[in-house]
């Protein structure tokens, strides 16, 4: 067991940190205030190789291992969760799915442009009536002579207003339930495809979030990603990798909370001494450090298993559950350390709290992670109260 990062991994972390300081931090507050999705920043993330980093070099990725990818997500997540969401969606949910399930033609067509940031993609699984119960989709794909006709609604889709291609999960035969699901690569310029921005989010304000509507959108057979009936597997494999990057991003939030709190506690004086002299303030900092370190270890364990090609469903859910809940708790504590100053956006900690809050919801809620962990441990699924295991 080696707790040291390799020289290459250290370099990746340094490069990601420098990028975040140079390109993200100067604009993060204004983007958050304006609720502006920063398309230019998304392109820069692509130019520097942070979109699709684990994708093979022959398809335009960097061929990085998962530890390296996690370090990128952590550093970008520390600076701005909205930018980290672009990294996660583009890399794990979209490019990763195309690399794993796509035909050679689909890979050649989409991966280089997705990895460079020239094109954005989105992942359309959730629907207005279908969230955690992802097998129960209402969007329908009907076979036609020339391919498929897709109709339905998708809800809460990150990057949906800017994406050039959408992974759309749809039911081909309701009788087959989750075995009837299929995933399609749908160009968003297709006739009958519309996207609408969702406003008023608590946090992640500079991340684009859309409601998608598909009204008899026609695609060819070559739009299928994987086979008919593979849709559920495509979604679950994408989420297993997406959860890892969300967890890594949350380690970044915890780290940001720790660093901002230490600096503030050493600088700010009350009762004639720095806040850091008070044991109760040190306790808050120690609690944050504990959560940060434990989260980081869990993320590294999941990343190592991924790099070794070993099963990691439980370990990834453990990391996602713990790191996301820790990010919320650390951000809450960090605001406490900063006092009133923590309540306004002169410091990053109030944004950390607003941005961390969604991470316990998307890519599987905390309750769903617990149900996955419990099912893996007992062999019995409790997703449905009366489900046969
Ligand atoms: C900002 C944002 C971005 C998003 N981006 C995307 C995206 O890019 N692509 C995409 O497809 N989706 C995306 N989502 C959707 C997200 O994945 C869902 O919101 C999430 O899966 C939860 O689904 P839901 O909102 O329908 O909640 P529900 O499933 O209705 O859950 C509501 C509550 O009930 C609990 N619950 C549900 N079922 C059970 C159960 N069996 N046992 C115990 N508790 C249960 C949940 O844990 C939760 O607390 C995004 C969401 C947000 C807010």
Short mmCIF file of N, CA, C and O in Angstrom, two decimals, residues 24 45 72-74 76-78 80-89 204 242 245-250 253 355 358-359 362-363:
data_model
loop_
_atom_site.label_atom_id
_atom_site.label_comp_id
_atom_site.label_asym_id
_atom_site.label_seq_id
_atom_site.Cartn_x
_atom_site.Cartn_y
_atom_site.Cartn_z
N UNK A 24 -10.47 29.90 -13.49
CA UNK A 24 -11.80 29.77 -12.87
C UNK A 24 -12.03 30.80 -11.77
O UNK A 24 -13.03 31.52 -11.78
N UNK A 45 -11.56 24.20 -20.60
CA UNK A 45 -11.39 22.91 -19.92
C UNK A 45 -11.04 21.83 -20.93
O UNK A 45 -10.21 20.94 -20.67
N UNK A 72 -8.17 15.82 -10.97
CA UNK A 72 -8.69 16.95 -11.77
C UNK A 72 -10.05 17.38 -11.22
O UNK A 72 -10.31 18.56 -10.98
N UNK A 73 -10.93 16.39 -10.98
CA UNK A 73 -12.27 16.72 -10.46
C UNK A 73 -12.17 17.41 -9.11
O UNK A 73 -12.93 18.34 -8.81
N UNK A 74 -11.22 16.96 -8.28
CA UNK A 74 -11.07 17.58 -6.95
C UNK A 74 -10.64 19.05 -7.08
O UNK A 74 -11.23 19.93 -6.45
N UNK A 76 -10.80 21.12 -9.71
CA UNK A 76 -11.82 21.97 -10.36
C UNK A 76 -13.00 22.15 -9.40
O UNK A 76 -13.57 23.24 -9.29
N UNK A 77 -13.34 21.09 -8.67
CA UNK A 77 -14.46 21.16 -7.72
C UNK A 77 -14.18 22.12 -6.58
O UNK A 77 -15.10 22.76 -6.06
N UNK A 78 -12.93 22.22 -6.19
CA UNK A 78 -12.58 23.17 -5.13
C UNK A 78 -12.81 24.61 -5.59
O UNK A 78 -13.24 25.46 -4.83
N UNK A 80 -14.85 25.53 -8.36
CA UNK A 80 -16.21 25.83 -8.84
C UNK A 80 -16.93 24.53 -9.20
O UNK A 80 -16.58 23.86 -10.18
N UNK A 81 -17.96 24.21 -8.43
CA UNK A 81 -18.72 22.97 -8.69
C UNK A 81 -19.44 23.00 -10.04
O UNK A 81 -19.71 21.95 -10.62
N UNK A 82 -19.78 24.20 -10.52
CA UNK A 82 -20.45 24.26 -11.82
C UNK A 82 -19.48 23.82 -12.93
O UNK A 82 -19.87 23.08 -13.84
N UNK A 83 -18.23 24.26 -12.83
CA UNK A 83 -17.23 23.83 -13.82
C UNK A 83 -16.94 22.34 -13.65
O UNK A 83 -16.79 21.60 -14.63
N UNK A 84 -16.92 21.87 -12.39
CA UNK A 84 -16.69 20.43 -12.16
C UNK A 84 -17.85 19.61 -12.72
O UNK A 84 -17.66 18.50 -13.21
N UNK A 85 -19.05 20.17 -12.69
CA UNK A 85 -20.20 19.46 -13.29
C UNK A 85 -19.99 19.28 -14.79
O UNK A 85 -20.30 18.23 -15.35
N UNK A 86 -19.43 20.30 -15.45
CA UNK A 86 -19.12 20.17 -16.88
C UNK A 86 -18.14 19.01 -17.08
O UNK A 86 -18.33 18.16 -17.95
N UNK A 87 -17.11 18.97 -16.24
CA UNK A 87 -16.11 17.90 -16.34
C UNK A 87 -16.77 16.54 -16.15
O UNK A 87 -16.58 15.61 -16.94
N UNK A 88 -17.60 16.41 -15.11
CA UNK A 88 -18.22 15.11 -14.80
C UNK A 88 -19.18 14.65 -15.89
O UNK A 88 -19.13 13.50 -16.33
N UNK A 89 -20.06 15.55 -16.33
CA UNK A 89 -21.07 15.17 -17.32
C UNK A 89 -20.39 14.81 -18.64
O UNK A 89 -20.63 13.75 -19.22
N UNK A 204 -25.24 25.86 -7.76
CA UNK A 204 -24.81 25.41 -9.08
C UNK A 204 -25.38 26.35 -10.14
O UNK A 204 -25.85 25.93 -11.20
N UNK A 242 -19.66 8.49 -12.99
CA UNK A 242 -20.03 9.86 -12.65
C UNK A 242 -19.99 10.10 -11.15
O UNK A 242 -19.52 11.14 -10.68
N UNK A 245 -16.60 10.92 -9.86
CA UNK A 245 -16.11 12.29 -10.08
C UNK A 245 -16.85 13.30 -9.20
O UNK A 245 -16.28 14.29 -8.77
N UNK A 246 -18.12 13.03 -8.90
CA UNK A 246 -18.86 13.90 -7.97
C UNK A 246 -18.20 13.83 -6.60
O UNK A 246 -17.96 14.85 -5.93
N UNK A 247 -17.88 12.59 -6.17
CA UNK A 247 -17.24 12.41 -4.86
C UNK A 247 -15.90 13.15 -4.82
O UNK A 247 -15.58 13.85 -3.85
N UNK A 248 -15.12 13.02 -5.90
CA UNK A 248 -13.82 13.69 -5.94
C UNK A 248 -14.00 15.21 -5.88
O UNK A 248 -13.26 15.92 -5.18
N UNK A 249 -15.00 15.71 -6.60
CA UNK A 249 -15.27 17.16 -6.57
C UNK A 249 -15.62 17.62 -5.16
O UNK A 249 -15.26 18.72 -4.74
N UNK A 250 -16.30 16.74 -4.41
CA UNK A 250 -16.68 17.10 -3.04
C UNK A 250 -15.47 17.09 -2.10
O UNK A 250 -15.46 17.84 -1.12
N UNK A 253 -14.37 20.49 -2.37
CA UNK A 253 -15.16 21.43 -1.56
C UNK A 253 -14.69 21.36 -0.10
O UNK A 253 -14.47 22.40 0.55
N UNK A 355 -23.66 25.01 -3.46
CA UNK A 355 -23.28 24.09 -4.53
C UNK A 355 -23.18 22.64 -4.06
O UNK A 355 -23.48 21.71 -4.82
N UNK A 358 -26.58 20.06 -3.92
CA UNK A 358 -27.15 19.23 -4.99
C UNK A 358 -26.42 17.89 -5.12
O UNK A 358 -26.94 16.93 -5.67
N UNK A 359 -25.20 17.81 -4.59
CA UNK A 359 -24.42 16.59 -4.81
C UNK A 359 -24.99 15.39 -4.05
O UNK A 359 -24.70 14.25 -4.39
N UNK A 362 -28.03 14.56 -7.00
CA UNK A 362 -27.85 14.05 -8.38
C UNK A 362 -26.88 12.88 -8.44
O UNK A 362 -26.14 12.62 -7.54
N UNK A 363 -27.01 12.15 -9.56
CA UNK A 363 -26.28 10.89 -9.77
C UNK A 363 -26.61 9.87 -8.68
O UNK A 363 -25.75 9.12 -8.22
#
